Amino acid sequence: MTDTVIAEPDSTAVRVALWRAMHLEIDAAPPVLDDRIGLLLAAPEEGWRSRGDMDAQRTRTFRASIVARARFIEDLASEQAGSGVGQYVILGAGLDSFAQRRPEVALRIFEIDRPGPQAWKRRRLVELGFGIPDRLRFVPVDFEAGEDWWERLVTAGFDPARPAVVASTGVSLYLTREANAATLRRLAALVPGSTLAMTYLLPMELADPEERPGREMAEAGARASGTPFISMFAPEEMREMARDAGFRDVRTVSAADLAERYFAGRVDGFRPSKSEEILVATT
């Protein structure tokens, strides 16, 4: 077996971490999410705030979506832990820092990601003094080589006989519909009491007209970087897919729902993008 080649994280993962850090630096208090660790991990070059994809005004709604969806899913994971669920799986973990920021939440955390970027993250956590606690399990999966993420997850110590909460953010849009359906079927087979929270992108025709220019720019940038947006879903379509996969209870959380929950009372107009929603499905 050859050693894993350490590779820097995807540009998308870095962008998400930097937007979360920008939220603390430039948006009005109180913060929706307090995450400085992603910035430490990414260690961007000086002047990173002047990058085109960090433009404070142009990225405002997308930045709000990033922190809102993270806060919602972390709240959900904490609530599930309080109800006795002991396992938390993060698909496409990137530079997620829940394990470092929330040590008091009684969950064993499984981060699934590509081997190279995950090896890079492991090294950075050690360099920064966070270490790798036993509650955090890295699950490297070489998707391009056809590795089975479920098999690797179980090998890492995941117990299929116990309920879990599973998070998948910013992943579904890069997968085919068939791959999304297959993932839903796999997760719907989790034992009763398990919960999935998965973000999905609305089709352009359902997006807010004011947001369409930004969406078009984001899609063009994704195509140029070789990671085009592939799958988008209407809310009812996503709920139907989850029900067909075998989930017992299914609901979708809209941007308006997130705004009411986390942004009520703000006078700065900081609100999440209406282009993305969250599927919450339980077995």
PDB file of C-alpha atoms in Angstrom:
ATOM      1  CA  MET A   1       0.000   0.000   0.000  1.00  0.00           C
ATOM      2  CA  THR A   2       1.468   3.362  -1.030  1.00  0.00           C
ATOM      3  CA  ASP A   3       1.472   6.410   1.197  1.00  0.00           C
ATOM      4  CA  THR A   4      -1.236   8.989   0.568  1.00  0.00           C
ATOM      5  CA  VAL A   5      -0.029  11.993  -1.388  1.00  0.00           C
ATOM      6  CA  ILE A   6      -0.786  15.160   0.572  1.00  0.00           C
ATOM      7  CA  ALA A   7      -2.728  17.601  -1.611  1.00  0.00           C
ATOM      8  CA  GLU A   8      -4.119  21.015  -0.764  1.00  0.00           C
ATOM      9  CA  PRO A   9      -7.870  21.288  -0.226  1.00  0.00           C
ATOM     10  CA  ASP A  10     -10.238  22.098  -3.061  1.00  0.00           C
ATOM     11  CA  SER A  11     -10.685  25.796  -3.835  1.00  0.00           C
ATOM     12  CA  THR A  12     -14.364  25.464  -2.883  1.00  0.00           C
ATOM     13  CA  ALA A  13     -13.484  24.189   0.595  1.00  0.00           C
ATOM     14  CA  VAL A  14     -11.051  27.066   1.110  1.00  0.00           C
ATOM     15  CA  ARG A  15     -13.585  29.619  -0.128  1.00  0.00           C
ATOM     16  CA  VAL A  16     -16.206  28.344   2.322  1.00  0.00           C
ATOM     17  CA  ALA A  17     -13.724  28.563   5.211  1.00  0.00           C
ATOM     18  CA  LEU A  18     -12.738  32.108   4.264  1.00  0.00           C
ATOM     19  CA  TRP A  19     -16.348  33.251   3.908  1.00  0.00           C
ATOM     20  CA  ARG A  20     -17.059  31.909   7.384  1.00  0.00           C
ATOM     21  CA  ALA A  21     -14.093  33.895   8.692  1.00  0.00           C
ATOM     22  CA  MET A  22     -15.195  37.022   6.791  1.00  0.00           C
ATOM     23  CA  HIS A  23     -18.571  36.775   8.465  1.00  0.00           C
ATOM     24  CA  LEU A  24     -16.908  37.382  11.823  1.00  0.00           C
ATOM     25  CA  GLU A  25     -14.717  40.175  10.503  1.00  0.00           C
ATOM     26  CA  ILE A  26     -17.128  42.332   8.509  1.00  0.00           C
ATOM     27  CA  ASP A  27     -20.759  41.421   9.215  1.00  0.00           C
ATOM     28  CA  ALA A  28     -22.654  43.023  12.064  1.00  0.00           C
ATOM     29  CA  ALA A  29     -22.983  41.276  15.416  1.00  0.00           C
ATOM     30  CA  PRO A  30     -24.253  38.908  16.564  1.00  0.00           C
ATOM     31  CA  PRO A  31     -22.576  36.319  14.323  1.00  0.00           C
ATOM     32  CA  VAL A  32     -24.697  33.465  13.019  1.00  0.00           C
ATOM     33  CA  LEU A  33     -21.672  31.162  13.261  1.00  0.00           C
ATOM     34  CA  ASP A  34     -18.394  31.693  15.115  1.00  0.00           C
ATOM     35  CA  ASP A  35     -15.686  29.872  13.152  1.00  0.00           C
ATOM     36  CA  ARG A  36     -12.129  31.140  13.183  1.00  0.00           C
ATOM     37  CA  ILE A  37     -10.524  27.715  12.915  1.00  0.00           C
ATOM     38  CA  GLY A  38     -11.171  27.317   9.195  1.00  0.00           C
ATOM     39  CA  LEU A  39      -9.131  30.464   8.605  1.00  0.00           C
ATOM     40  CA  LEU A  40      -6.266  29.054  10.680  1.00  0.00           C
ATOM     41  CA  LEU A  41      -6.378  25.837   8.680  1.00  0.00           C
ATOM     42  CA  ALA A  42      -6.453  27.574   5.313  1.00  0.00           C
ATOM     43  CA  ALA A  43      -3.702  30.056   6.255  1.00  0.00           C
ATOM     44  CA  PRO A  44      -4.339  32.208   3.164  1.00  0.00           C
ATOM     45  CA  GLU A  45      -1.773  34.601   1.804  1.00  0.00           C
ATOM     46  CA  GLU A  46      -1.719  38.151   3.110  1.00  0.00           C
ATOM     47  CA  GLY A  47      -4.302  40.272   1.345  1.00  0.00           C
ATOM     48  CA  TRP A  48      -6.734  37.386   0.843  1.00  0.00           C
ATOM     49  CA  ARG A  49      -9.654  39.738   1.490  1.00  0.00           C
ATOM     50  CA  SER A  50      -8.864  41.466  -1.820  1.00  0.00           C
ATOM     51  CA  ARG A  51      -9.496  38.295  -3.828  1.00  0.00           C
ATOM     52  CA  GLY A  52     -12.291  38.561  -6.377  1.00  0.00           C
ATOM     53  CA  ASP A  53     -14.295  35.795  -4.718  1.00  0.00           C
ATOM     54  CA  MET A  54     -14.052  37.616  -1.382  1.00  0.00           C
ATOM     55  CA  ASP A  55     -15.746  40.816  -2.539  1.00  0.00           C
ATOM     56  CA  ALA A  56     -17.757  41.747   0.554  1.00  0.00           C
ATOM     57  CA  GLN A  57     -20.861  43.085  -1.175  1.00  0.00           C
ATOM     58  CA  ARG A  58     -21.062  40.773  -4.175  1.00  0.00           C
ATOM     59  CA  THR A  59     -20.753  37.622  -2.061  1.00  0.00           C
ATOM     60  CA  ARG A  60     -22.980  38.810   0.765  1.00  0.00           C
ATOM     61  CA  THR A  61     -26.007  36.556   0.253  1.00  0.00           C
ATOM     62  CA  PHE A  62     -23.853  33.528  -0.530  1.00  0.00           C
ATOM     63  CA  ARG A  63     -21.784  34.173   2.600  1.00  0.00           C
ATOM     64  CA  ALA A  64     -24.991  34.356   4.618  1.00  0.00           C
ATOM     65  CA  SER A  65     -26.108  31.025   3.151  1.00  0.00           C
ATOM     66  CA  ILE A  66     -22.828  29.373   4.072  1.00  0.00           C
ATOM     67  CA  VAL A  67     -23.029  30.392   7.737  1.00  0.00           C
ATOM     68  CA  ALA A  68     -26.779  29.765   7.974  1.00  0.00           C
ATOM     69  CA  ARG A  69     -26.648  26.226   6.623  1.00  0.00           C
ATOM     70  CA  ALA A  70     -23.659  25.393   8.834  1.00  0.00           C
ATOM     71  CA  ARG A  71     -25.413  26.756  11.918  1.00  0.00           C
ATOM     72  CA  PHE A  72     -28.616  24.853  11.118  1.00  0.00           C
ATOM     73  CA  ILE A  73     -26.834  21.538  10.626  1.00  0.00           C
ATOM     74  CA  GLU A  74     -24.651  21.985  13.696  1.00  0.00           C
ATOM     75  CA  ASP A  75     -27.735  22.787  15.772  1.00  0.00           C
ATOM     76  CA  LEU A  76     -29.387  19.668  14.366  1.00  0.00           C
ATOM     77  CA  ALA A  77     -26.345  17.529  15.208  1.00  0.00           C
ATOM     78  CA  SER A  78     -26.302  18.899  18.752  1.00  0.00           C
ATOM     79  CA  GLU A  79     -30.029  18.237  19.174  1.00  0.00           C
ATOM     80  CA  GLN A  80     -29.596  14.687  17.921  1.00  0.00           C
ATOM     81  CA  ALA A  81     -26.725  14.124  20.342  1.00  0.00           C
ATOM     82  CA  GLY A  82     -28.995  15.311  23.134  1.00  0.00           C
ATOM     83  CA  SER A  83     -31.518  12.684  22.061  1.00  0.00           C
ATOM     84  CA  GLY A  84     -28.995   9.870  22.300  1.00  0.00           C
ATOM     85  CA  VAL A  85     -27.605   9.749  18.758  1.00  0.00           C
ATOM     86  CA  GLY A  86     -23.867   9.157  19.009  1.00  0.00           C
ATOM     87  CA  GLN A  87     -22.557   9.295  15.428  1.00  0.00           C
ATOM     88  CA  TYR A  88     -22.128  12.247  13.072  1.00  0.00           C
ATOM     89  CA  VAL A  89     -21.057  11.702   9.456  1.00  0.00           C
ATOM     90  CA  ILE A  90     -19.914  14.635   7.305  1.00  0.00           C
ATOM     91  CA  LEU A  91     -19.848  13.889   3.575  1.00  0.00           C
ATOM     92  CA  GLY A  92     -17.338  16.081   1.756  1.00  0.00           C
ATOM     93  CA  ALA A  93     -16.025  17.529   5.016  1.00  0.00           C
ATOM     94  CA  GLY A  94     -13.476  19.924   3.522  1.00  0.00           C
ATOM     95  CA  LEU A  95     -12.241  22.316   6.223  1.00  0.00           C
ATOM     96  CA  ASP A  96     -15.166  21.693   8.571  1.00  0.00           C
ATOM     97  CA  SER A  97     -14.190  22.501  12.160  1.00  0.00           C
ATOM     98  CA  PHE A  98     -17.130  21.226  14.211  1.00  0.00           C
ATOM     99  CA  ALA A  99     -14.919  18.644  15.935  1.00  0.00           C
ATOM    100  CA  GLN A 100     -12.528  21.357  17.109  1.00  0.00           C
ATOM    101  CA  ARG A 101     -15.113  24.000  18.020  1.00  0.00           C
ATOM    102  CA  ARG A 102     -17.710  21.832  19.753  1.00  0.00           C
ATOM    103  CA  PRO A 103     -15.866  19.275  21.898  1.00  0.00           C
ATOM    104  CA  GLU A 104     -18.708  19.307  24.430  1.00  0.00           C
ATOM    105  CA  VAL A 105     -21.145  17.663  21.977  1.00  0.00           C
ATOM    106  CA  ALA A 106     -21.129  13.917  22.624  1.00  0.00           C
ATOM    107  CA  LEU A 107     -20.719  12.690  19.061  1.00  0.00           C
ATOM    108  CA  ARG A 108     -18.190  10.489  17.302  1.00  0.00           C
ATOM    109  CA  ILE A 109     -17.468  12.394  14.108  1.00  0.00           C
ATOM    110  CA  PHE A 110     -16.637  10.772  10.787  1.00  0.00           C
ATOM    111  CA  GLU A 111     -15.260  13.109   8.120  1.00  0.00           C
ATOM    112  CA  ILE A 112     -15.420  11.710   4.577  1.00  0.00           C
ATOM    113  CA  ASP A 113     -13.241  13.355   1.941  1.00  0.00           C
ATOM    114  CA  ARG A 114     -10.639  12.656  -0.741  1.00  0.00           C
ATOM    115  CA  PRO A 115      -7.387  11.172   0.594  1.00  0.00           C
ATOM    116  CA  GLY A 116      -4.997  13.963  -0.454  1.00  0.00           C
ATOM    117  CA  PRO A 117      -6.860  16.976   0.986  1.00  0.00           C
ATOM    118  CA  GLN A 118      -7.754  14.968   4.075  1.00  0.00           C
ATOM    119  CA  ALA A 119      -4.088  14.127   4.697  1.00  0.00           C
ATOM    120  CA  TRP A 120      -3.326  17.838   4.319  1.00  0.00           C
ATOM    121  CA  LYS A 121      -5.997  18.725   6.880  1.00  0.00           C
ATOM    122  CA  ARG A 122      -4.752  16.105   9.320  1.00  0.00           C
ATOM    123  CA  ARG A 123      -1.246  17.558   9.095  1.00  0.00           C
ATOM    124  CA  ARG A 124      -2.520  21.123   9.608  1.00  0.00           C
ATOM    125  CA  LEU A 125      -4.530  20.135  12.691  1.00  0.00           C
ATOM    126  CA  VAL A 126      -1.403  18.643  14.227  1.00  0.00           C
ATOM    127  CA  GLU A 127       0.716  21.665  13.260  1.00  0.00           C
ATOM    128  CA  LEU A 128      -1.814  24.030  14.872  1.00  0.00           C
ATOM    129  CA  GLY A 129      -1.874  22.012  18.105  1.00  0.00           C
ATOM    130  CA  PHE A 130      -5.418  20.677  17.803  1.00  0.00           C
ATOM    131  CA  GLY A 131      -4.285  17.093  17.313  1.00  0.00           C
ATOM    132  CA  ILE A 132      -6.610  14.271  16.264  1.00  0.00           C
ATOM    133  CA  PRO A 133      -8.890  13.279  19.166  1.00  0.00           C
ATOM    134  CA  ASP A 134     -10.310   9.766  19.280  1.00  0.00           C
ATOM    135  CA  ARG A 135     -13.818  11.137  18.674  1.00  0.00           C
ATOM    136  CA  LEU A 136     -12.710  12.342  15.217  1.00  0.00           C
ATOM    137  CA  ARG A 137     -12.332   9.665  12.557  1.00  0.00           C
ATOM    138  CA  PHE A 138     -11.020  10.517   9.093  1.00  0.00           C
ATOM    139  CA  VAL A 139     -12.481   8.459   6.255  1.00  0.00           C
ATOM    140  CA  PRO A 140     -10.402   8.912   3.076  1.00  0.00           C
ATOM    141  CA  VAL A 141     -12.266   7.832  -0.040  1.00  0.00           C
ATOM    142  CA  ASP A 142     -10.848   7.850  -3.564  1.00  0.00           C
ATOM    143  CA  PHE A 143     -14.087   8.397  -5.475  1.00  0.00           C
ATOM    144  CA  GLU A 144     -12.297   8.550  -8.826  1.00  0.00           C
ATOM    145  CA  ALA A 145     -10.945   5.047  -8.217  1.00  0.00           C
ATOM    146  CA  GLY A 146     -14.453   3.793  -7.482  1.00  0.00           C
ATOM    147  CA  GLU A 147     -13.953   3.228  -3.757  1.00  0.00           C
ATOM    148  CA  ASP A 148     -17.126   2.548  -1.757  1.00  0.00           C
ATOM    149  CA  TRP A 149     -17.520   5.329   0.821  1.00  0.00           C
ATOM    150  CA  TRP A 150     -19.886   3.206   2.901  1.00  0.00           C
ATOM    151  CA  GLU A 151     -17.381   0.382   3.187  1.00  0.00           C
ATOM    152  CA  ARG A 152     -14.625   2.816   4.174  1.00  0.00           C
ATOM    153  CA  LEU A 153     -16.952   4.433   6.721  1.00  0.00           C
ATOM    154  CA  VAL A 154     -17.670   1.116   8.458  1.00  0.00           C
ATOM    155  CA  THR A 155     -13.968   0.243   8.395  1.00  0.00           C
ATOM    156  CA  ALA A 156     -13.273   3.534  10.202  1.00  0.00           C
ATOM    157  CA  GLY A 157     -15.483   2.443  13.097  1.00  0.00           C
ATOM    158  CA  PHE A 158     -18.968   3.570  12.125  1.00  0.00           C
ATOM    159  CA  ASP A 159     -21.597   1.304  13.692  1.00  0.00           C
ATOM    160  CA  PRO A 160     -24.425   0.586  11.195  1.00  0.00           C
ATOM    161  CA  ALA A 161     -26.555  -0.789  14.042  1.00  0.00           C
ATOM    162  CA  ARG A 162     -26.717   2.599  15.773  1.00  0.00           C
ATOM    163  CA  PRO A 163     -28.504   5.763  14.557  1.00  0.00           C
ATOM    164  CA  ALA A 164     -26.546   8.651  13.110  1.00  0.00           C
ATOM    165  CA  VAL A 165     -26.926  12.191  11.834  1.00  0.00           C
ATOM    166  CA  VAL A 166     -25.447  12.731   8.377  1.00  0.00           C
ATOM    167  CA  ALA A 167     -24.575  16.094   6.796  1.00  0.00           C
ATOM    168  CA  SER A 168     -23.953  16.787   3.127  1.00  0.00           C
ATOM    169  CA  THR A 169     -23.480  20.444   2.233  1.00  0.00           C
ATOM    170  CA  GLY A 170     -22.479  21.801  -1.157  1.00  0.00           C
ATOM    171  CA  VAL A 171     -22.135  18.300  -2.611  1.00  0.00           C
ATOM    172  CA  SER A 172     -25.369  17.375  -4.393  1.00  0.00           C
ATOM    173  CA  LEU A 173     -24.953  20.000  -7.139  1.00  0.00           C
ATOM    174  CA  TYR A 174     -21.705  18.340  -8.309  1.00  0.00           C
ATOM    175  CA  LEU A 175     -23.253  14.857  -8.555  1.00  0.00           C
ATOM    176  CA  THR A 176     -25.487  13.384 -11.233  1.00  0.00           C
ATOM    177  CA  ARG A 177     -29.113  12.762 -10.370  1.00  0.00           C
ATOM    178  CA  GLU A 178     -28.381   9.047 -10.403  1.00  0.00           C
ATOM    179  CA  ALA A 179     -25.532   9.491  -7.920  1.00  0.00           C
ATOM    180  CA  ASN A 180     -27.725  11.652  -5.676  1.00  0.00           C
ATOM    181  CA  ALA A 181     -30.494   9.041  -5.780  1.00  0.00           C
ATOM    182  CA  ALA A 182     -28.001   6.282  -4.942  1.00  0.00           C
ATOM    183  CA  THR A 183     -26.684   8.266  -1.976  1.00  0.00           C
ATOM    184  CA  LEU A 184     -30.222   8.829  -0.708  1.00  0.00           C
ATOM    185  CA  ARG A 185     -31.021   5.111  -0.986  1.00  0.00           C
ATOM    186  CA  ARG A 186     -27.876   4.206   0.933  1.00  0.00           C
ATOM    187  CA  LEU A 187     -28.640   6.668   3.733  1.00  0.00           C
ATOM    188  CA  ALA A 188     -32.332   5.745   3.882  1.00  0.00           C
ATOM    189  CA  ALA A 189     -31.153   2.264   4.883  1.00  0.00           C
ATOM    190  CA  LEU A 190     -29.665   3.608   8.132  1.00  0.00           C
ATOM    191  CA  VAL A 191     -31.337   2.315  11.274  1.00  0.00           C
ATOM    192  CA  PRO A 192     -34.500   4.083  12.467  1.00  0.00           C
ATOM    193  CA  GLY A 193     -33.815   7.341  14.248  1.00  0.00           C
ATOM    194  CA  SER A 194     -31.141   8.495  11.801  1.00  0.00           C
ATOM    195  CA  THR A 195     -31.321  11.918  10.138  1.00  0.00           C
ATOM    196  CA  LEU A 196     -29.886  13.345   6.919  1.00  0.00           C
ATOM    197  CA  ALA A 197     -29.422  17.068   6.278  1.00  0.00           C
ATOM    198  CA  MET A 198     -28.446  17.756   2.673  1.00  0.00           C
ATOM    199  CA  THR A 199     -28.256  21.044   0.798  1.00  0.00           C
ATOM    200  CA  TYR A 200     -29.457  21.319  -2.784  1.00  0.00           C
ATOM    201  CA  LEU A 201     -29.497  24.083  -5.366  1.00  0.00           C
ATOM    202  CA  LEU A 202     -32.734  25.310  -6.916  1.00  0.00           C
ATOM    203  CA  PRO A 203     -33.040  25.431 -10.724  1.00  0.00           C
ATOM    204  CA  MET A 204     -32.235  28.827 -12.197  1.00  0.00           C
ATOM    205  CA  GLU A 205     -35.880  29.507 -13.061  1.00  0.00           C
ATOM    206  CA  LEU A 206     -36.806  29.187  -9.374  1.00  0.00           C
ATOM    207  CA  ALA A 207     -33.998  31.427  -8.175  1.00  0.00           C
ATOM    208  CA  ASP A 208     -34.684  34.988  -7.083  1.00  0.00           C
ATOM    209  CA  PRO A 209     -34.275  37.254 -10.162  1.00  0.00           C
ATOM    210  CA  GLU A 210     -31.958  39.532  -8.187  1.00  0.00           C
ATOM    211  CA  GLU A 211     -29.640  36.612  -7.501  1.00  0.00           C
ATOM    212  CA  ARG A 212     -29.469  35.233 -11.031  1.00  0.00           C
ATOM    213  CA  PRO A 213     -26.478  37.302 -12.188  1.00  0.00           C
ATOM    214  CA  GLY A 214     -24.487  36.051  -9.204  1.00  0.00           C
ATOM    215  CA  ARG A 215     -25.639  32.492  -9.869  1.00  0.00           C
ATOM    216  CA  GLU A 216     -24.584  32.772 -13.502  1.00  0.00           C
ATOM    217  CA  MET A 217     -21.146  34.003 -12.469  1.00  0.00           C
ATOM    218  CA  ALA A 218     -20.791  31.176  -9.942  1.00  0.00           C
ATOM    219  CA  GLU A 219     -21.796  28.571 -12.507  1.00  0.00           C
ATOM    220  CA  ALA A 220     -19.400  29.993 -15.093  1.00  0.00           C
ATOM    221  CA  GLY A 221     -16.588  29.911 -12.549  1.00  0.00           C
ATOM    222  CA  ALA A 222     -17.399  26.324 -11.615  1.00  0.00           C
ATOM    223  CA  ARG A 223     -17.318  25.253 -15.259  1.00  0.00           C
ATOM    224  CA  ALA A 224     -14.020  27.040 -15.819  1.00  0.00           C
ATOM    225  CA  SER A 225     -12.465  25.264 -12.831  1.00  0.00           C
ATOM    226  CA  GLY A 226     -13.578  21.860 -14.086  1.00  0.00           C
ATOM    227  CA  THR A 227     -16.262  21.316 -11.434  1.00  0.00           C
ATOM    228  CA  PRO A 228     -19.521  22.297 -13.163  1.00  0.00           C
ATOM    229  CA  PHE A 229     -22.871  22.388 -11.409  1.00  0.00           C
ATOM    230  CA  ILE A 230     -24.658  19.241 -12.582  1.00  0.00           C
ATOM    231  CA  SER A 231     -27.826  18.721 -10.549  1.00  0.00           C
ATOM    232  CA  MET A 232     -30.458  21.152  -9.316  1.00  0.00           C
ATOM    233  CA  PHE A 233     -33.809  20.303  -7.776  1.00  0.00           C
ATOM    234  CA  ALA A 234     -37.176  21.889  -7.083  1.00  0.00           C
ATOM    235  CA  PRO A 235     -38.231  21.404  -3.429  1.00  0.00           C
ATOM    236  CA  GLU A 236     -41.045  18.945  -4.160  1.00  0.00           C
ATOM    237  CA  GLU A 237     -38.768  17.022  -6.513  1.00  0.00           C
ATOM    238  CA  MET A 238     -36.158  16.661  -3.769  1.00  0.00           C
ATOM    239  CA  ARG A 239     -38.756  15.578  -1.214  1.00  0.00           C
ATOM    240  CA  GLU A 240     -40.111  12.993  -3.655  1.00  0.00           C
ATOM    241  CA  MET A 241     -36.618  11.616  -4.307  1.00  0.00           C
ATOM    242  CA  ALA A 242     -36.069  11.199  -0.568  1.00  0.00           C
ATOM    243  CA  ARG A 243     -39.422   9.477  -0.090  1.00  0.00           C
ATOM    244  CA  ASP A 244     -38.747   7.178  -3.039  1.00  0.00           C
ATOM    245  CA  ALA A 245     -35.357   6.330  -1.519  1.00  0.00           C
ATOM    246  CA  GLY A 246     -37.128   5.077   1.612  1.00  0.00           C
ATOM    247  CA  PHE A 247     -36.978   7.891   4.157  1.00  0.00           C
ATOM    248  CA  ARG A 248     -39.894   7.925   6.591  1.00  0.00           C
ATOM    249  CA  ASP A 249     -40.240  11.666   7.289  1.00  0.00           C
ATOM    250  CA  VAL A 250     -39.157  14.308   4.785  1.00  0.00           C
ATOM    251  CA  ARG A 251     -39.163  18.104   4.843  1.00  0.00           C
ATOM    252  CA  THR A 252     -37.291  20.948   3.194  1.00  0.00           C
ATOM    253  CA  VAL A 253     -35.924  24.043   4.911  1.00  0.00           C
ATOM    254  CA  SER A 254     -36.014  27.179   2.763  1.00  0.00           C
ATOM    255  CA  ALA A 255     -33.910  30.308   2.887  1.00  0.00           C
ATOM    256  CA  ALA A 256     -36.938  32.066   4.378  1.00  0.00           C
ATOM    257  CA  ASP A 257     -37.014  29.463   7.171  1.00  0.00           C
ATOM    258  CA  LEU A 258     -33.326  30.050   7.892  1.00  0.00           C
ATOM    259  CA  ALA A 259     -33.819  33.815   7.802  1.00  0.00           C
ATOM    260  CA  GLU A 260     -36.628  33.594  10.345  1.00  0.00           C
ATOM    261  CA  ARG A 261     -34.595  31.315  12.599  1.00  0.00           C
ATOM    262  CA  TYR A 262     -31.186  33.027  12.518  1.00  0.00           C
ATOM    263  CA  PHE A 263     -31.557  36.500  11.023  1.00  0.00           C
ATOM    264  CA  ALA A 264     -34.712  37.866  12.666  1.00  0.00           C
ATOM    265  CA  GLY A 265     -34.207  41.309  14.114  1.00  0.00           C
ATOM    266  CA  ARG A 266     -31.136  42.146  12.054  1.00  0.00           C
ATOM    267  CA  VAL A 267     -31.270  45.633  10.584  1.00  0.00           C
ATOM    268  CA  ASP A 268     -28.302  45.228   8.219  1.00  0.00           C
ATOM    269  CA  GLY A 269     -30.224  43.297   5.552  1.00  0.00           C
ATOM    270  CA  PHE A 270     -27.895  40.312   5.895  1.00  0.00           C
ATOM    271  CA  ARG A 271     -29.935  37.366   4.589  1.00  0.00           C
ATOM    272  CA  PRO A 272     -29.151  33.985   2.978  1.00  0.00           C
ATOM    273  CA  SER A 273     -29.434  33.332  -0.732  1.00  0.00           C
ATOM    274  CA  LYS A 274     -32.796  32.033  -1.899  1.00  0.00           C
ATOM    275  CA  SER A 275     -31.089  29.686  -4.370  1.00  0.00           C
ATOM    276  CA  GLU A 276     -30.257  26.952  -1.865  1.00  0.00           C
ATOM    277  CA  GLU A 277     -32.425  24.875   0.469  1.00  0.00           C
ATOM    278  CA  ILE A 278     -31.885  21.990   2.878  1.00  0.00           C
ATOM    279  CA  LEU A 279     -33.460  18.552   2.783  1.00  0.00           C
ATOM    280  CA  VAL A 280     -34.038  17.051   6.229  1.00  0.00           C
ATOM    281  CA  ALA A 281     -34.993  13.379   6.078  1.00  0.00           C
ATOM    282  CA  THR A 282     -35.314  10.778   8.838  1.00  0.00           C
ATOM    283  CA  THR A 283     -35.449   7.008   8.788  1.00  0.00           C
TER     284      THR A 283
END
